[in-house]
GROMACS .gro file of C-alpha atoms in nm:
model
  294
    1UNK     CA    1   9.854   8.985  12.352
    2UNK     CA    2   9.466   8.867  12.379
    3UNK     CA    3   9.397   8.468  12.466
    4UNK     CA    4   9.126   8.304  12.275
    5UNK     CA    5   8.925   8.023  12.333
    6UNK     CA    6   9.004   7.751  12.074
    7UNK     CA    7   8.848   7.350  12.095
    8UNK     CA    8   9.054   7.283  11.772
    9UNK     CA    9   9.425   7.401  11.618
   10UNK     CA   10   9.511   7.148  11.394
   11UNK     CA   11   9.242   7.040  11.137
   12UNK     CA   12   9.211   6.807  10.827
   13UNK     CA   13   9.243   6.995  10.517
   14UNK     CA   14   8.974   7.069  10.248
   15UNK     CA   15   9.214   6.972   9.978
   16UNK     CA   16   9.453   6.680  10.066
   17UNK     CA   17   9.793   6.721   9.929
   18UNK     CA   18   9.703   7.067   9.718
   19UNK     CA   19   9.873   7.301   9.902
   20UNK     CA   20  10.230   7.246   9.932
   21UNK     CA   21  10.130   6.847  10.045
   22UNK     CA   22   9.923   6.982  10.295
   23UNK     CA   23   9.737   6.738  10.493
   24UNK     CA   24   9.616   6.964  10.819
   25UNK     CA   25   9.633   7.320  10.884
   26UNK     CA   26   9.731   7.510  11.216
   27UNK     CA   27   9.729   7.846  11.339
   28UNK     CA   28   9.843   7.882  11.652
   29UNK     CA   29   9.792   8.307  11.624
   30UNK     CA   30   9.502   8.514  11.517
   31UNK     CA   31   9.545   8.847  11.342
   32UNK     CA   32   9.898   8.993  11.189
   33UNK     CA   33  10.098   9.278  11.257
   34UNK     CA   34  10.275   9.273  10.941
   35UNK     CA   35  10.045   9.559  10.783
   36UNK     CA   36  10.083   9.434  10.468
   37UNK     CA   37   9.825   9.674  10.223
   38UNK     CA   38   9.680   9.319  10.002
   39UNK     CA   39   9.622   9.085  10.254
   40UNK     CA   40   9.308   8.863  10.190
   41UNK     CA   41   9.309   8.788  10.588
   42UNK     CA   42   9.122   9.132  10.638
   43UNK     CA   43   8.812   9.048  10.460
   44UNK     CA   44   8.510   9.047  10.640
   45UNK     CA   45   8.446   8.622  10.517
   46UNK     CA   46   8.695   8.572  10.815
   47UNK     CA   47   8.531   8.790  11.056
   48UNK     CA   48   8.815   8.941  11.236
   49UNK     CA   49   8.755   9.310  11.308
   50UNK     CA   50   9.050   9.373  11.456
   51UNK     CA   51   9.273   9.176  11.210
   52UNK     CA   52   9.611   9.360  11.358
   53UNK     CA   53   9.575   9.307  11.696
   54UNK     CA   54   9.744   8.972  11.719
   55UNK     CA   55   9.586   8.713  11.981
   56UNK     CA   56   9.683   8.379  12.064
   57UNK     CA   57   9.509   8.043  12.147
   58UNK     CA   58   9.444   7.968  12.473
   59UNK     CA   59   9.647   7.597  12.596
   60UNK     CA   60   9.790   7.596  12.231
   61UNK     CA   61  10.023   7.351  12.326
   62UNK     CA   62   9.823   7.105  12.477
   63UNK     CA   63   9.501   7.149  12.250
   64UNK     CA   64   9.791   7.067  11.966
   65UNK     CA   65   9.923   6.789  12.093
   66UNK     CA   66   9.552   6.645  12.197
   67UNK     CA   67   9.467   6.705  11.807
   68UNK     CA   68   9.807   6.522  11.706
   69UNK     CA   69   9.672   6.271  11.906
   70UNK     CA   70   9.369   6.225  11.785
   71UNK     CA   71   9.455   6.180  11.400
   72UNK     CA   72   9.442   5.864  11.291
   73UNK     CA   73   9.707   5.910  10.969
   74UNK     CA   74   9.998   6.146  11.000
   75UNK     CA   75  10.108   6.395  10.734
   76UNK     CA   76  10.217   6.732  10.651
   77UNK     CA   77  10.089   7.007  10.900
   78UNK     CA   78  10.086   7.368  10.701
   79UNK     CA   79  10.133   7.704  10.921
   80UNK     CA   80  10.094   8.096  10.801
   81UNK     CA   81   9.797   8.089  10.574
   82UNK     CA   82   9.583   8.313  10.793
   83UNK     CA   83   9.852   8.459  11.016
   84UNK     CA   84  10.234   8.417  11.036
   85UNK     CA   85  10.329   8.177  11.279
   86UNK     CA   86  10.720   8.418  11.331
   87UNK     CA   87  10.439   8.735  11.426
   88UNK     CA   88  10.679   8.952  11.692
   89UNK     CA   89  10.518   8.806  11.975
   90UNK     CA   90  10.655   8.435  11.893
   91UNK     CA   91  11.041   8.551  11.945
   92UNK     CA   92  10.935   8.516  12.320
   93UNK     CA   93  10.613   8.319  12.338
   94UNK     CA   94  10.808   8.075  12.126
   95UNK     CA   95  10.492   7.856  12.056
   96UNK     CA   96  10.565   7.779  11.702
   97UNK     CA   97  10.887   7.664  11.802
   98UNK     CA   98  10.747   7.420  12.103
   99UNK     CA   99  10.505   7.307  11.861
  100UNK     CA  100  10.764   7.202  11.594
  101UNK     CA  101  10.879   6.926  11.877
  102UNK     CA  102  10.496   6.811  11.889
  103UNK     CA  103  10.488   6.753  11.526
  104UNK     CA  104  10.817   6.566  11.507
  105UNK     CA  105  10.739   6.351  11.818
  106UNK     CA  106  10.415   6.282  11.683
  107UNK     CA  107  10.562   6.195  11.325
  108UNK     CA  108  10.416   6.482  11.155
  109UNK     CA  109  10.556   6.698  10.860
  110UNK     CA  110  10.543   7.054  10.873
  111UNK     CA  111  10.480   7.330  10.558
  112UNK     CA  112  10.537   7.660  10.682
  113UNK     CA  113  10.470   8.009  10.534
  114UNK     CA  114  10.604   8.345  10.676
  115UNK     CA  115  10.745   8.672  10.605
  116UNK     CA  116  10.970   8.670  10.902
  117UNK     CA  117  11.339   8.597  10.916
  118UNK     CA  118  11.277   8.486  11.257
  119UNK     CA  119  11.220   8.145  11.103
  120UNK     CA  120  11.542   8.042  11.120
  121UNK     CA  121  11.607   8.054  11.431
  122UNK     CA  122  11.399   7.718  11.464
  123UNK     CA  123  11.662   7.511  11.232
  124UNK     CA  124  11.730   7.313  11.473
  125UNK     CA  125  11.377   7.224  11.501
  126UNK     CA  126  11.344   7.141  11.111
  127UNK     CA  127  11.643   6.964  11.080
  128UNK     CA  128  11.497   6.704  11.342
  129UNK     CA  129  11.158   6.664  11.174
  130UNK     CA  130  11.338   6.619  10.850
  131UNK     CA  131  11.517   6.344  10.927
  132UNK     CA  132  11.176   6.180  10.932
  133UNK     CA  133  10.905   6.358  10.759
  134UNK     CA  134  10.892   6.655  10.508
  135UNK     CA  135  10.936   6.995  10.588
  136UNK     CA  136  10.905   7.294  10.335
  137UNK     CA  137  10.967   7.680  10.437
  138UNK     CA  138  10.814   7.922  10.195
  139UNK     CA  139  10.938   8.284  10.266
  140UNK     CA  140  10.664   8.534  10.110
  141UNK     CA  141  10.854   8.787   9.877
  142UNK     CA  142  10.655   8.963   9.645
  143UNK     CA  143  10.923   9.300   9.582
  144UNK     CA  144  11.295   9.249   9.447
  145UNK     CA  145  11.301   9.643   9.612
  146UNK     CA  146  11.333   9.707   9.964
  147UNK     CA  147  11.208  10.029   9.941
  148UNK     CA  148  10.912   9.925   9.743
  149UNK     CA  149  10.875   9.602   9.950
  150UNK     CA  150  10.865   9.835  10.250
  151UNK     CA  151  10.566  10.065  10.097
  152UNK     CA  152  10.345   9.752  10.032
  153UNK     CA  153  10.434   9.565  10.340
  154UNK     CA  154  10.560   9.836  10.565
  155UNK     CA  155  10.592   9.616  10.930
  156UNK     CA  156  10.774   9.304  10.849
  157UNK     CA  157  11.178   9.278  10.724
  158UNK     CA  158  11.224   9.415  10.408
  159UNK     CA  159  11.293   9.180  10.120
  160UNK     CA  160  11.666   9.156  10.131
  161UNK     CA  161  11.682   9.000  10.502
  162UNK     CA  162  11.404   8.705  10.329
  163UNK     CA  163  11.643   8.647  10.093
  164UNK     CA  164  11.899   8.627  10.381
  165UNK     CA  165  11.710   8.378  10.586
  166UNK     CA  166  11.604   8.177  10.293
  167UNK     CA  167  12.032   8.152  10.213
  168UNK     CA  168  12.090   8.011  10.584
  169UNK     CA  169  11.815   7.748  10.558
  170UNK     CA  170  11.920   7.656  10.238
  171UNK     CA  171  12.279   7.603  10.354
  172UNK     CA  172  12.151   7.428  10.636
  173UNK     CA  173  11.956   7.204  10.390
  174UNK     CA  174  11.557   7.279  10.513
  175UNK     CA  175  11.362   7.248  10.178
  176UNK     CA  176  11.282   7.606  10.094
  177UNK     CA  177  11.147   7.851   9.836
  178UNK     CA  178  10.976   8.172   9.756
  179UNK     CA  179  10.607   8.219   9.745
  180UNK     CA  180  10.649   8.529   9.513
  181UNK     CA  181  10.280   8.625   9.545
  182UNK     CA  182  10.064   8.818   9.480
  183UNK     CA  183  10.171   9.046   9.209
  184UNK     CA  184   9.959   9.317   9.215
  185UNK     CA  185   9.886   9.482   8.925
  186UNK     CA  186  10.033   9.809   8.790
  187UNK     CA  187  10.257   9.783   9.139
  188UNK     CA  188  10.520   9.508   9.110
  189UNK     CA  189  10.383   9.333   8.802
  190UNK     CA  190  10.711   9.444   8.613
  191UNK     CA  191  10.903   9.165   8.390
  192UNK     CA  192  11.227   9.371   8.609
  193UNK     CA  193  11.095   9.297   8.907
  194UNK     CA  194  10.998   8.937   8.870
  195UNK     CA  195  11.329   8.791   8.733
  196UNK     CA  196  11.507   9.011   8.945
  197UNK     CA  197  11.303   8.811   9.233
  198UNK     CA  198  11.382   8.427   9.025
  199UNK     CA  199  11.763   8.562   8.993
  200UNK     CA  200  11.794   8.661   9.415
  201UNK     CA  201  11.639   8.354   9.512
  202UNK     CA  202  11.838   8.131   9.305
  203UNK     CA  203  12.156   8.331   9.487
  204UNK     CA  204  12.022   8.196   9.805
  205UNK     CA  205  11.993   7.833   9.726
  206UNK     CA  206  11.602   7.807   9.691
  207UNK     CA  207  11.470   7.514   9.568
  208UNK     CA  208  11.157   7.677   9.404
  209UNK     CA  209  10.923   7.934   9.350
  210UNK     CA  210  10.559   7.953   9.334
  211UNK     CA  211  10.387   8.270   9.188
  212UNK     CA  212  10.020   8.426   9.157
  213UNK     CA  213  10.078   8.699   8.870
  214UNK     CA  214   9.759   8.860   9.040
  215UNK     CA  215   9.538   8.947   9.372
  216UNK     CA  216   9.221   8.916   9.517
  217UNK     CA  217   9.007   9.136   9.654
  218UNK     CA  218   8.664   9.115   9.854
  219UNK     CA  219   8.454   9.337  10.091
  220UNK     CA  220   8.715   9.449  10.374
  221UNK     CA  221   9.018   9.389  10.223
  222UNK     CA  222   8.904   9.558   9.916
  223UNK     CA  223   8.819   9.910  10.126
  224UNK     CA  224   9.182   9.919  10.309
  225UNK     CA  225   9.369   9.802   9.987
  226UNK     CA  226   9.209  10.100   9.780
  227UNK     CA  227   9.290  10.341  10.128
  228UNK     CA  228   9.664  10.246  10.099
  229UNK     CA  229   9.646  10.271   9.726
  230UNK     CA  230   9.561  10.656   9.792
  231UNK     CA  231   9.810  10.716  10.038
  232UNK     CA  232  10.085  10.561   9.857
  233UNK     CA  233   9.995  10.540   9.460
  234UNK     CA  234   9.803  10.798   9.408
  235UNK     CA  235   9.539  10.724   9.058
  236UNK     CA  236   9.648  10.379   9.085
  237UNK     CA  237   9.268  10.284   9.296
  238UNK     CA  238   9.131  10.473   8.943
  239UNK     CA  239   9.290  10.179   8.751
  240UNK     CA  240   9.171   9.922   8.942
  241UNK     CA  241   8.816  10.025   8.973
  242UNK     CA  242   8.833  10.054   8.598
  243UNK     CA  243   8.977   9.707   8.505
  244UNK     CA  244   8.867   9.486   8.717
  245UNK     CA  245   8.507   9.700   8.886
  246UNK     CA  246   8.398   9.454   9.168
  247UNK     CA  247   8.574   9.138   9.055
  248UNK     CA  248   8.737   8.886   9.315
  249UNK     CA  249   9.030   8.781   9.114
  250UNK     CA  250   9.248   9.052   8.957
  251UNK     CA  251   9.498   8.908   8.741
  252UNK     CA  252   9.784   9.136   8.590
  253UNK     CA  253   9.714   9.243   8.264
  254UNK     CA  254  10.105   9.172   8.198
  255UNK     CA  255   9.990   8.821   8.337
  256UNK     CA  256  10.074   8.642   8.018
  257UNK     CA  257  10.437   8.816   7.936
  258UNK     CA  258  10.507   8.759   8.309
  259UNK     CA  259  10.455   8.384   8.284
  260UNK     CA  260  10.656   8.381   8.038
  261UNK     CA  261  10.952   8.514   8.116
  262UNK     CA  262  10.953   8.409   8.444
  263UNK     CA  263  10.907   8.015   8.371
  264UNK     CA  264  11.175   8.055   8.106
  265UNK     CA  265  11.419   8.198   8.437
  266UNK     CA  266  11.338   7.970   8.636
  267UNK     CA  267  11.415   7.658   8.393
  268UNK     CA  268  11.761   7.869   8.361
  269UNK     CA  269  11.812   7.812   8.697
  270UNK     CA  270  11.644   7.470   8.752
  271UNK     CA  271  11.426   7.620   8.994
  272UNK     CA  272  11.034   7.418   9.061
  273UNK     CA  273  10.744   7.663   9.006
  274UNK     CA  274  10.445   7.364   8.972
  275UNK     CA  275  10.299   7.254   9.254
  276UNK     CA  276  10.305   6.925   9.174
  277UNK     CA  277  10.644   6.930   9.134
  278UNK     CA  278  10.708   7.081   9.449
  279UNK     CA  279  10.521   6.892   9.632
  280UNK     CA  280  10.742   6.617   9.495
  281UNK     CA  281  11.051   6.648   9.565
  282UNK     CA  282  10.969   6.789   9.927
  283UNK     CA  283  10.892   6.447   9.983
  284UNK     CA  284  11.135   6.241   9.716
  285UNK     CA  285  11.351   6.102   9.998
  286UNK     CA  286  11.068   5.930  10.218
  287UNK     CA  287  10.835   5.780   9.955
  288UNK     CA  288  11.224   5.587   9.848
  289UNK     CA  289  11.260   5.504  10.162
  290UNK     CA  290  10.900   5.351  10.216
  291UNK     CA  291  10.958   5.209   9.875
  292UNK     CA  292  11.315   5.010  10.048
  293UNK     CA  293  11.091   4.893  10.285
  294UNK     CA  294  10.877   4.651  10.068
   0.00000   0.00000   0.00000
């Protein structure tokens, strides 16, 4: 694995509080091994060639804990937007997992977003920065089918071990849920598949589930998605090119039906699927107890 230079890891969000209560971002890894055919990561706006060649920041540890440092508000700290944080490489670099003690001994929260089961082997770690800040897991699962989940994102565990680890960190009681995105279109944008998705995450105790009843696509993720489309679904790339030509967002055309039905599940389960709502009760139990205080 390749070591970078980096002067910065953790860094103030855009958009306080929009994503999942996000307040700072960090990515301790570069690149993704997961080989997933959609993912937006590849375009050439990020300017990362050699997007599946993982590499990792040089002094992670101690440029995190000087940016922890430096910050003169705490909050929420979101991992796995541009690469997973549980990549294979962190089972024994374990530098997610050191940097979970950071964030709790700096008072941080922490929003994470993977594919990998291998997030639960850091309970432990949540469970201690719970008992003072929020924490919310979001496990990616876009395919109720493991044999379709394993054609459209053929080098990470296949959808039924997600659903496992989201069941232990729910009975461990980490504040978790499914990001059930993206639906791509004439692929897994079935009404079948997306309740049977709402019905296997209730099973596991999830607390919500946030959906994108589309995809994007721009110049270098575009090119590989419409490779993999050939390999895989043939005449499918002849649909795309069709409905949506050159066009960044590429909503379902079942979007509507989808919504639907899979709001109405979800209120059958009592299940969150707003974002403000989420955001919400992730972090319920501290704004009471800040509210005791005065």
């Amino acid at each position: 694995m390749e070591t970078i230079p980096a002067k910065q890891i953790i860094a103030k969000t855009k958009y306080a509080a929009g994503w999942f209560g996000n307040d700072y971002n960090m990515n301790i890894y570069r690149g993704c091994t997961h080989g997933c055919i959609y993912c937006d990561s590849r375009s050439d706006c990020y300017q990362n060639p050699d997007f599946e060649a993982v590499k990792v920041k040089a002094n992670a540890l101690a440029t995190i804990r000087a940016d922890l440092r430096s910050k003169k508000l705490s909050g929420v700290v979101g991992t796995g937007a541009m690469s997973d944080p549980y990549n294979p490489f962190e089972e024994t670099a374990c530098l997610t997992r050191s940097s979970l003690d950071l964030l709790r001994d700096a008072g941080f929260g922490v929003s994470i977003a993977t594919k990998s089961p291998l997030v639960t082997r850091d309970i432990d770690k949540l469970l201690a920065i719970q008992q003072q800040s929020p924490v919310l897991v979001q496990i990616s699962i876009t395919c109720a089918d493991d044999a379709l989940s394993k054609l459209i994102e053929p080098h990470v565990a296949v959808s039924s071990a997600r659903f496992d680890a989201l069941r232990q960190l729910s009975q461990a009681g980490i504040f978790c849920g499914v990001l059930m995105m993206p639906i791509l279109p004439f692929i897994n944008d079935t009404i079948d598949n997306v309740t049977a998705i709402v019905h296997k995450a209730a099973a596991a105790g999830a607390h919500f589930i946030y959906p994108a009843m589309g995809m994007t696509l721009r110049q270098g993720n575009r090119e590989y998605f419409y490779q993999q489309l050939d390999a895989h679904f043939p005449t499918i790339q002849q649909r795309y090119i069709a409905t949506f030509g050159d066009s960044y967002t590429c909503d379902s055309p079942h979007a509507a039906a989808l919504w639907a039905q899979f709001s109405k599940t979800c209120q059958q389960y009592r299940l969150l699927y707003h974002m403000r709502d989420i955001i919400a009760a992730s972090r319920k139990a501290y704004t009471q107890e800040q509210q005791s205080l005065f």
